[in-house]
CSV table of C-alpha atoms and ligand atoms in Angstrom, one decimal:
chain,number,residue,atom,x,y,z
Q,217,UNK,CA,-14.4,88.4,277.2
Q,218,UNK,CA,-11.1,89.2,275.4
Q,219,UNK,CA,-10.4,88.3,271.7
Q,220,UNK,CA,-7.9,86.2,270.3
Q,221,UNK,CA,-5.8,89.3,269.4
Q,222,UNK,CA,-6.5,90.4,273.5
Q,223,UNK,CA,-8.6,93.1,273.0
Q,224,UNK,CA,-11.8,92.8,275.8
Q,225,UNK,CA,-15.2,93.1,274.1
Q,226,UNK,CA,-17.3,95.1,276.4
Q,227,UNK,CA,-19.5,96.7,273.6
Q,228,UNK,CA,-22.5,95.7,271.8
Q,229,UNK,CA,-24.1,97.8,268.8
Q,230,UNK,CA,-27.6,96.3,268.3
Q,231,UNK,CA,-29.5,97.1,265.4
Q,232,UNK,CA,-33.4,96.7,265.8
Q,233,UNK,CA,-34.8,97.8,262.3
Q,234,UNK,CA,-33.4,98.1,259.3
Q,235,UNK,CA,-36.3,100.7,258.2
Q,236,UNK,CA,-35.1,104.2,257.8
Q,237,UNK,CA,-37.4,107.5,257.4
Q,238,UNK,CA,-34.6,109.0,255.7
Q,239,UNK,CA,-32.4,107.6,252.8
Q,240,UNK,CA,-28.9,109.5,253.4
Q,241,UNK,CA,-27.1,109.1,250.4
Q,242,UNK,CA,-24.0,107.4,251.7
Q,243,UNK,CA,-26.2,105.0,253.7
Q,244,UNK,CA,-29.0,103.4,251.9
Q,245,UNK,CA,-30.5,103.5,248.3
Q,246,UNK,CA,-33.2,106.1,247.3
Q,247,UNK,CA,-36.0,102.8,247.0
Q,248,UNK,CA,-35.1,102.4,250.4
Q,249,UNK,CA,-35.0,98.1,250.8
Q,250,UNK,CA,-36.7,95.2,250.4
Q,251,UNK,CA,-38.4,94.6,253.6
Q,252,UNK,CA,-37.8,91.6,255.0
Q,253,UNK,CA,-40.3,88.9,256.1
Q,254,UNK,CA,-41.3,89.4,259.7
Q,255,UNK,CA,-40.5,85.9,261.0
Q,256,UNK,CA,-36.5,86.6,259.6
Q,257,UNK,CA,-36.3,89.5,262.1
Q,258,UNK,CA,-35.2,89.0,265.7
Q,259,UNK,CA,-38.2,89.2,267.7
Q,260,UNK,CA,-38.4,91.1,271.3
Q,261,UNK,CA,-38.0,88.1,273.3
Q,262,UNK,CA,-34.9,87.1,271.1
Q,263,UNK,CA,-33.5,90.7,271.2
Q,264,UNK,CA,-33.7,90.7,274.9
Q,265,UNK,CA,-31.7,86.8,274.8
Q,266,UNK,CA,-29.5,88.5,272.8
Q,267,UNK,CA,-28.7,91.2,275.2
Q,268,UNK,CA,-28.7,89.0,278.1
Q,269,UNK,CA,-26.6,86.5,276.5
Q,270,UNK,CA,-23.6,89.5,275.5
Q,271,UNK,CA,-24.1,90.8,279.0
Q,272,UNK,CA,-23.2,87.7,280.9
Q,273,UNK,CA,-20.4,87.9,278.7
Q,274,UNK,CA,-19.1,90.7,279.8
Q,275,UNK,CA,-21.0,93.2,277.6
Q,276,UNK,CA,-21.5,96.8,279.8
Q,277,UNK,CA,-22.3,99.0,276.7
Q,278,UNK,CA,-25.1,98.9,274.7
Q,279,UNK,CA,-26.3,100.9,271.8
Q,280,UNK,CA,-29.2,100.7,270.1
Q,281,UNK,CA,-29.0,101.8,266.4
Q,282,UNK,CA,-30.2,100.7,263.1
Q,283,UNK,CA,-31.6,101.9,260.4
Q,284,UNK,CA,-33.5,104.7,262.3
Q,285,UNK,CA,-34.4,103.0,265.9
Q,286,UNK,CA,-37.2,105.2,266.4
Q,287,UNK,CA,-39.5,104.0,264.0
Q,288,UNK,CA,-39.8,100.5,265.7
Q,289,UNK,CA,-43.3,101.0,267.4
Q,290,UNK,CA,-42.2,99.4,270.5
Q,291,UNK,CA,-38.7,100.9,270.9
Q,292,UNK,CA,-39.1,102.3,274.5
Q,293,UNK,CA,-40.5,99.3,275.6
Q,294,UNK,CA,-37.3,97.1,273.9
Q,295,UNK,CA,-35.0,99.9,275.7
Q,296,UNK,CA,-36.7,100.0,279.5
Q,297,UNK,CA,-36.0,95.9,279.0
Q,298,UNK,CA,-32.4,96.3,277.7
Q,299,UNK,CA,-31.7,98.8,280.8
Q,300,UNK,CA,-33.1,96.4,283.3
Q,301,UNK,CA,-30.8,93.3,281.9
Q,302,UNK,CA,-28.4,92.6,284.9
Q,303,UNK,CA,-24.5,93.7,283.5
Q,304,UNK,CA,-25.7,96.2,281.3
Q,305,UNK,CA,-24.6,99.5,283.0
Q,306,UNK,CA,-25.1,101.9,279.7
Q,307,UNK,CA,-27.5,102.1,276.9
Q,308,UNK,CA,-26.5,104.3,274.3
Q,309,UNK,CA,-28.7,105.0,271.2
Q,310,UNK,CA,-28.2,106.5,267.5
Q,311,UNK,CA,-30.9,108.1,265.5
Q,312,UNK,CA,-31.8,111.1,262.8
Q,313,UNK,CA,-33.4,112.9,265.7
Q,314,UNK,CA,-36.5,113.8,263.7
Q,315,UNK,CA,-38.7,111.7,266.1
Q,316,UNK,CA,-37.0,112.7,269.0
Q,317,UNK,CA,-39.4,115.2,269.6
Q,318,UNK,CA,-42.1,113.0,270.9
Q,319,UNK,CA,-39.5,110.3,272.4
Q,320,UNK,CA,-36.1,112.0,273.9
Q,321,UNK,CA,-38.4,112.4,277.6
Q,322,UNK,CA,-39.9,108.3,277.6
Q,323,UNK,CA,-36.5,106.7,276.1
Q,324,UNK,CA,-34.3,109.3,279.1
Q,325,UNK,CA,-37.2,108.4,281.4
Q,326,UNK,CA,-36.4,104.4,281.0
Q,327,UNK,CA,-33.1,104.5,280.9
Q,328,UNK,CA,-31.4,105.6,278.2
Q,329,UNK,CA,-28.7,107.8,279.2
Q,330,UNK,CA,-26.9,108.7,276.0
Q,331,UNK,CA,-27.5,110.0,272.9
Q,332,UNK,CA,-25.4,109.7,268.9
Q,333,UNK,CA,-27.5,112.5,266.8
Q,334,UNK,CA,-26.8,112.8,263.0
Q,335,UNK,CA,-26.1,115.7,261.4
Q,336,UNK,CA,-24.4,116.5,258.7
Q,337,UNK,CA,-25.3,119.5,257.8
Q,338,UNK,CA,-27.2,123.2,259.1
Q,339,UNK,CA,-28.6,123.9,255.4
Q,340,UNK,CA,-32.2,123.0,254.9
Q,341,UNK,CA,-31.7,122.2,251.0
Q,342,UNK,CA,-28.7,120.5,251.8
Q,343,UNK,CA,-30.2,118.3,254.5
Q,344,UNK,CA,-32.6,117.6,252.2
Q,345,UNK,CA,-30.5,116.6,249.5
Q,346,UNK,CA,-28.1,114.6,251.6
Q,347,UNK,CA,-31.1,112.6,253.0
Q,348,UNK,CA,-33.0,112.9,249.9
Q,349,UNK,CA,-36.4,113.1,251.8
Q,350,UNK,CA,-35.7,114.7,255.7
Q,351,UNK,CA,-36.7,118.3,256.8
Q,352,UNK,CA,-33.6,119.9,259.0
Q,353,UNK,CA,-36.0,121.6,261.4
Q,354,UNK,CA,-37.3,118.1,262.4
Q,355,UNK,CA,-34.2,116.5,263.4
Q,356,UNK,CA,-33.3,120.5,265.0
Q,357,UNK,CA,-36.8,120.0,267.0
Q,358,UNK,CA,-35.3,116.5,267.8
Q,359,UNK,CA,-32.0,117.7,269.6
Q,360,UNK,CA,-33.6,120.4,271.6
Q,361,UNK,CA,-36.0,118.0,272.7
Q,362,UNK,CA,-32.9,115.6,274.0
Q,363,UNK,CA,-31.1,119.1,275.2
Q,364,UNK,CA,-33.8,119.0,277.7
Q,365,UNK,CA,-34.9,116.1,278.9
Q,366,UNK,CA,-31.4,115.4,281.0
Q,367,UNK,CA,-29.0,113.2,278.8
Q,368,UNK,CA,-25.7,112.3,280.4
Q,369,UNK,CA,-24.2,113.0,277.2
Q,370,UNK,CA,-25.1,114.0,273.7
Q,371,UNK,CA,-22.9,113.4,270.4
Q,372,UNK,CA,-23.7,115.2,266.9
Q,373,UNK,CA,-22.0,113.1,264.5
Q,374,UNK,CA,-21.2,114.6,261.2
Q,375,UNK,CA,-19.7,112.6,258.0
Q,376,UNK,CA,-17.6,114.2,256.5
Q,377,UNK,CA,-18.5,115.0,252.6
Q,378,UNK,CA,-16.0,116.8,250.8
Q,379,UNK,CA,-17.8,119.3,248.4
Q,380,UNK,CA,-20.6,118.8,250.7
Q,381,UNK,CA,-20.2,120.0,254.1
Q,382,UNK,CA,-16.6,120.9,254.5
Q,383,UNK,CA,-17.3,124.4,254.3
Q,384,UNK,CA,-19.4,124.1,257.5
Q,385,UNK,CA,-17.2,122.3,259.8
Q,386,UNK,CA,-16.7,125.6,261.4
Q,387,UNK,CA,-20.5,126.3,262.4
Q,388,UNK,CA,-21.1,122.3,263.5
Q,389,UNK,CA,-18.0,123.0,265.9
Q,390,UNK,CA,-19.7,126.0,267.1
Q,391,UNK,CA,-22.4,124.2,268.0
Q,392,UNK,CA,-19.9,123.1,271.1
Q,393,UNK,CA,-19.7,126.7,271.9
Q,394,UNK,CA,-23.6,127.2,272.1
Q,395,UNK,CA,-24.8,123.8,273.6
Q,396,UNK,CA,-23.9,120.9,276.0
Q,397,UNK,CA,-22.9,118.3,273.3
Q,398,UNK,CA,-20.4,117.2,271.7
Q,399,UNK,CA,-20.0,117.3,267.5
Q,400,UNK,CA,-17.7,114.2,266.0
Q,401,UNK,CA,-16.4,114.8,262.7
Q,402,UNK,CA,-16.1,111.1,260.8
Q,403,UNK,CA,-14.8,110.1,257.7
Q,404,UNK,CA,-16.9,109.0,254.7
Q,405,UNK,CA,-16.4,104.9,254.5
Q,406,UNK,CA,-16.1,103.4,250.9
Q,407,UNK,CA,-19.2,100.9,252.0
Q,408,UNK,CA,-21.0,99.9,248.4
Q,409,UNK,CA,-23.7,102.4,249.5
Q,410,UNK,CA,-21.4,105.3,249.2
Q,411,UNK,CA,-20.2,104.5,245.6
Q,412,UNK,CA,-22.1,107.9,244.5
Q,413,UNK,CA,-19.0,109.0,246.3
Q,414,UNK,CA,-15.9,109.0,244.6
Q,415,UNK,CA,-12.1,109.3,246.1
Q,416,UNK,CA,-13.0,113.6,245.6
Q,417,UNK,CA,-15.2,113.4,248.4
Q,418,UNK,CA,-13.1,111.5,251.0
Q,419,UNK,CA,-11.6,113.9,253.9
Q,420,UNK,CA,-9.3,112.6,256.0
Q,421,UNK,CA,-10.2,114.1,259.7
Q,422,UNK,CA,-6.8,116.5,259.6
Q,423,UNK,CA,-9.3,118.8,257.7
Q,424,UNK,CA,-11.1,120.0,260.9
Q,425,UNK,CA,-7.8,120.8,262.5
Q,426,UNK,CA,-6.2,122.6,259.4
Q,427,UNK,CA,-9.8,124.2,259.0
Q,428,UNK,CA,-10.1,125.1,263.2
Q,429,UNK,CA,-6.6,126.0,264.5
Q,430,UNK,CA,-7.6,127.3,267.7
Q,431,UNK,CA,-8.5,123.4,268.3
Q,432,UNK,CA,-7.2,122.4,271.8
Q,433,UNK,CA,-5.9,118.8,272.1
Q,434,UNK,CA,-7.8,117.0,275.0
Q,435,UNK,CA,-6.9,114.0,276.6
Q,436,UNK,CA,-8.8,111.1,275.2
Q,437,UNK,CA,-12.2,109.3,277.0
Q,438,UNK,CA,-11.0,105.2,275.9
Q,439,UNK,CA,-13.0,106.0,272.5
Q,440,UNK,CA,-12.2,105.7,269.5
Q,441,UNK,CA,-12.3,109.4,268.6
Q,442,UNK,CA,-9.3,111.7,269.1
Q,443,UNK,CA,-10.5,114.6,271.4
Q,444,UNK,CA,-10.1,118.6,271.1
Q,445,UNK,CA,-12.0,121.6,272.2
Q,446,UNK,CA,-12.6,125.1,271.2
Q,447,UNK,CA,-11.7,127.5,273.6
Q,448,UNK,CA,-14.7,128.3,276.0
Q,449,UNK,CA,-16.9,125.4,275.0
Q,450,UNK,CA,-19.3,123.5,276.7
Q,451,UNK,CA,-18.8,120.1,274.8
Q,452,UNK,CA,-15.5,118.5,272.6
Q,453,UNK,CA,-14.8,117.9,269.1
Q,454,UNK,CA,-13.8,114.6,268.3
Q,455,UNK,CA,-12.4,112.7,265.0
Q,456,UNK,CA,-13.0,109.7,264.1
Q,457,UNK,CA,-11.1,108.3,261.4
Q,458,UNK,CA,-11.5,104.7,260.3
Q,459,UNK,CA,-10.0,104.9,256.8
Q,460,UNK,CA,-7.3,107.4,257.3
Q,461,UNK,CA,-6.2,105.9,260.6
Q,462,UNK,CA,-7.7,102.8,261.8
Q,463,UNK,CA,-8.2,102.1,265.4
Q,464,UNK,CA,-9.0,98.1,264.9
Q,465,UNK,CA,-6.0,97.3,267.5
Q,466,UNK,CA,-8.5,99.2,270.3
Q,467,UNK,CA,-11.7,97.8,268.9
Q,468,UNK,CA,-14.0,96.7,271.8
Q,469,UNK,CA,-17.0,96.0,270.0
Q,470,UNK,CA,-19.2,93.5,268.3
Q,471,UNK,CA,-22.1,94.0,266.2
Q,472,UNK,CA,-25.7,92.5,265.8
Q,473,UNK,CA,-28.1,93.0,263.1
Q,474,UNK,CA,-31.6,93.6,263.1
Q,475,UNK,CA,-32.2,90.0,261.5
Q,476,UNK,CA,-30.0,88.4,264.3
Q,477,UNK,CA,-26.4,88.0,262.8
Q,478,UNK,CA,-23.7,88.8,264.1
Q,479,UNK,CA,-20.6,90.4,262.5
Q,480,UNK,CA,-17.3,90.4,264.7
Q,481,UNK,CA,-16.5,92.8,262.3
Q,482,UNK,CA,-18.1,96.0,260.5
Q,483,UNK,CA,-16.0,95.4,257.6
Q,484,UNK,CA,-16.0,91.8,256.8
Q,485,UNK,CA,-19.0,89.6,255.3
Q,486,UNK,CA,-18.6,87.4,258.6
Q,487,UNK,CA,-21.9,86.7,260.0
Q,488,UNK,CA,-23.2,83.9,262.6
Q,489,UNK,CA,-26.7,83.4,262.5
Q,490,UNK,CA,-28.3,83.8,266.7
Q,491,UNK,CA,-31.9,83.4,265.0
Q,492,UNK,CA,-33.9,80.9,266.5
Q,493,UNK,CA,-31.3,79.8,269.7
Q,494,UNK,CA,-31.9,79.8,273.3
Q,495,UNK,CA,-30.1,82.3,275.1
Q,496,UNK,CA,-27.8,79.8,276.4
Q,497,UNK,CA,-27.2,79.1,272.1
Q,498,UNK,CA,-26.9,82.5,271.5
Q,499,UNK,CA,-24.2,83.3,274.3
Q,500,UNK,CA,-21.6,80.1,272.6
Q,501,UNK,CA,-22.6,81.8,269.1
Q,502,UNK,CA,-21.6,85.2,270.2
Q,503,UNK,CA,-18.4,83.7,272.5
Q,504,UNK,CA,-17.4,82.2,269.0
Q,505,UNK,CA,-18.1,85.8,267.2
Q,506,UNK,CA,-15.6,87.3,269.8
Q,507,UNK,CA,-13.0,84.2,269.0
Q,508,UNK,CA,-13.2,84.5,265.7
Q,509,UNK,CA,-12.4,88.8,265.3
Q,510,UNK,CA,-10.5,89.5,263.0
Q,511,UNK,CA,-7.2,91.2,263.7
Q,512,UNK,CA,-8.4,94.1,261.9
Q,513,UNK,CA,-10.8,95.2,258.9
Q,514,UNK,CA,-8.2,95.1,256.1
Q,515,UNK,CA,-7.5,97.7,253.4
Q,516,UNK,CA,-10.5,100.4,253.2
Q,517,UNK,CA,-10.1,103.0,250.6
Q,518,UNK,CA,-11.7,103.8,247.4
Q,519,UNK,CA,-9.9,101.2,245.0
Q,520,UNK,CA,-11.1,98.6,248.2
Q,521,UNK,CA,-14.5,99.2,249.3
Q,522,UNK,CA,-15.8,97.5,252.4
Q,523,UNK,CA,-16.2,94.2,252.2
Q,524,UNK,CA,-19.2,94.2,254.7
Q,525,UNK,CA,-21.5,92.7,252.3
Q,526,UNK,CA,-24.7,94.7,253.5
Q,527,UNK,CA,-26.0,98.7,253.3
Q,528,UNK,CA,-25.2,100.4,256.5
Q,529,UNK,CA,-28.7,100.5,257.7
Q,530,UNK,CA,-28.9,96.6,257.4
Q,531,UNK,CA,-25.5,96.5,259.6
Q,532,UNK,CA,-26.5,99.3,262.4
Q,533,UNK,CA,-23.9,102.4,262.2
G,143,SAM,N1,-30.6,106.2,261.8
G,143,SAM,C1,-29.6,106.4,262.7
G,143,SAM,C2,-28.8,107.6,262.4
G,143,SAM,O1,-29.1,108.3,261.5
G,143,SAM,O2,-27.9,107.9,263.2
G,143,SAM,C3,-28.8,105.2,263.0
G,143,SAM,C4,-28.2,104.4,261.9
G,143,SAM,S1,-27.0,105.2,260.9
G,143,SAM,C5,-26.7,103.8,259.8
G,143,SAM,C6,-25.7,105.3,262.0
G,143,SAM,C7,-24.5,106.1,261.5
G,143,SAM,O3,-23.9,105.5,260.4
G,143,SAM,C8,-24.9,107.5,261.2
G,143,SAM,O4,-24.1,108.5,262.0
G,143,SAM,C9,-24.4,107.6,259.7
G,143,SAM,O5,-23.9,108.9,259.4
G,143,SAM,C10,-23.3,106.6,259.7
G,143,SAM,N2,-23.0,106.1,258.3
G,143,SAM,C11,-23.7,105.5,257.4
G,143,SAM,N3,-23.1,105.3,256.3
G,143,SAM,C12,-21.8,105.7,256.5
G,143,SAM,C13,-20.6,105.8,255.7
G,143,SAM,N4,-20.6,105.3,254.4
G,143,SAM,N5,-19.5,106.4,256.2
G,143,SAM,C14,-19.5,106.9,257.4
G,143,SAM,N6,-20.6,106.8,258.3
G,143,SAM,C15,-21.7,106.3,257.8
């Protein structure tokens, strides 16, 4: 379906939980959040409606995020469905790894073909710290698990903390060198969560080039990340840079919480319920979500947070 502003919407980021086992510090408060009531939740019937309704819309990409995805009990179930729904020729999924381990060889096995792996950092303590409760050789444990198990593709996304991390954006690119994946550098995002996060701790993306000169410039995949590559490597860097240089004119995506709204926008308060429709409801409720995108997401900096009205893990990174 195309927008009002012409841009075609083939992309649908699903959250399915807003429960985390980690509580990264730029995501989600350290209490975690108040769980909702079961019946305010999409169920699994209304999350495949949901799916089936954006598909015959024209919806080819689907990924599966939340909160951490993996600690829904019934996740490879809910993606073997989503893979089977007619339309839907990719689904993509984001997690924290750490229980990847058990579930990188069912979720590949059903259908799942790519994989977005946080990872911010390759210090123990600082993993810790940054996710106040996680254990770095968990998630490490995770991504071998996915290295073998026959992904089309896997992405190691790291935020970009300055004061944090910056001083390892050398070793996450080398990770390129030594694996088949690709790490994506991605700037913090002023979202009320990150307010421990002042203005200091904002990097625009140019860092990783200043910081990695040998960078090659590769030509870009239709994502939103600009592409590079180390000499010799097996994967690409990419940069991702919605607050230095935002890339709402190609923005092909809506987004559907975990409690059935959905946002035509990350950074606006926007939301149309879905809870409760048929599918035949949900697909006019999501046509009218695509209508009414906004142009693009407005101001973000860090005199104008987002606007989105909701943690991160309530939206679905
Ligand atoms: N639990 C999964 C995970 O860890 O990838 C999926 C959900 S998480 C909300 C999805 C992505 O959102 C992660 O890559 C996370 O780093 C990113 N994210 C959360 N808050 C952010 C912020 N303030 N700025 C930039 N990225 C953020």
């Amino acid at each position: 379906m195309i927008d009002s502003f012409g841009r075609q919407i083939t992309y649908l980021r699903l959250s399915v939980t807003e429960r985390c086992n980690l509580r990264c510090r730029y995501c989600m408060p350290e209490d975690g959040i108040c769980k909702k009531r079961h019946d305010e939740m999409l169920t699994q019937e209304e999350t495949i409606d949901v799916i089936r309704a954006a598909a015959s819309l024209g919806i080819g990409k689907l990924r599966i995020t939340g909160g951490e995805p993996l600690v829904k009990p019934n996740i490879v179930d809910l993606c073997a469905r989503a893979a089977a729904v007619d339309g839907i020729r990719e689904v993509c999924l984001t997690t924290n790894a750490t229980l990847l381990p058990s579930l990188a060889k069912p979720l590949r096995e059903v259908g799942v073909s790519r994989l977005n792996i946080s990872l911010d950092t390759l210090d123990p303590e600082k993993f810790r710290y940054i996710t106040r409760v996680g254990t770095l050789s968990d998630a490490i444990a995770g991504i071998h698990a996915a290295l073998n198990c026959g992904y089309e593709r896997i992405k190691i996304n790291a935020v970009l903390v300055g004061g944090f991390n910056d001083d390892e954006i050398p070793v996450l690119a080398e990770l390129t060198r030594r694996y088949p994946l690709d790490v994506r550098f991605i700037e913090l995002m002023p979202m009320v969560d990150s307010a421990e996060f002042g203005p200091e701790a904002f990097l625009p993306c140019t860092v990783v080039t200043e910081r990695l000169p040998e960078l090659e410039a590769i030509k870009p995949d239709g994502g939103v990340a600009k592409l590079y590559r180390l000499p010799g490597a097996k994967g690409n860097i990419g940069l991702i840079s919605p607050v230095s240089a935002h890339f709402c004119a190609a923005c092909n995506r809506i987004r559907v919480t975990a409690d059935g709204k959905v946002k035509p926008c990350l950074h606006s308060s926007d939301e149309i319920s879905l809870k409760g429709q048929d599918e035949d409801g949900m697909r006019e409720t999501l046509r009218q979500a695509i209508l009414s995108k906004p142009r693009w997401h407005g101001e973000l900096s860090y005199r104008a947070r987002s606007r989105a009205g909701r943690q991160m893990n309530q939206i679905g990174g």
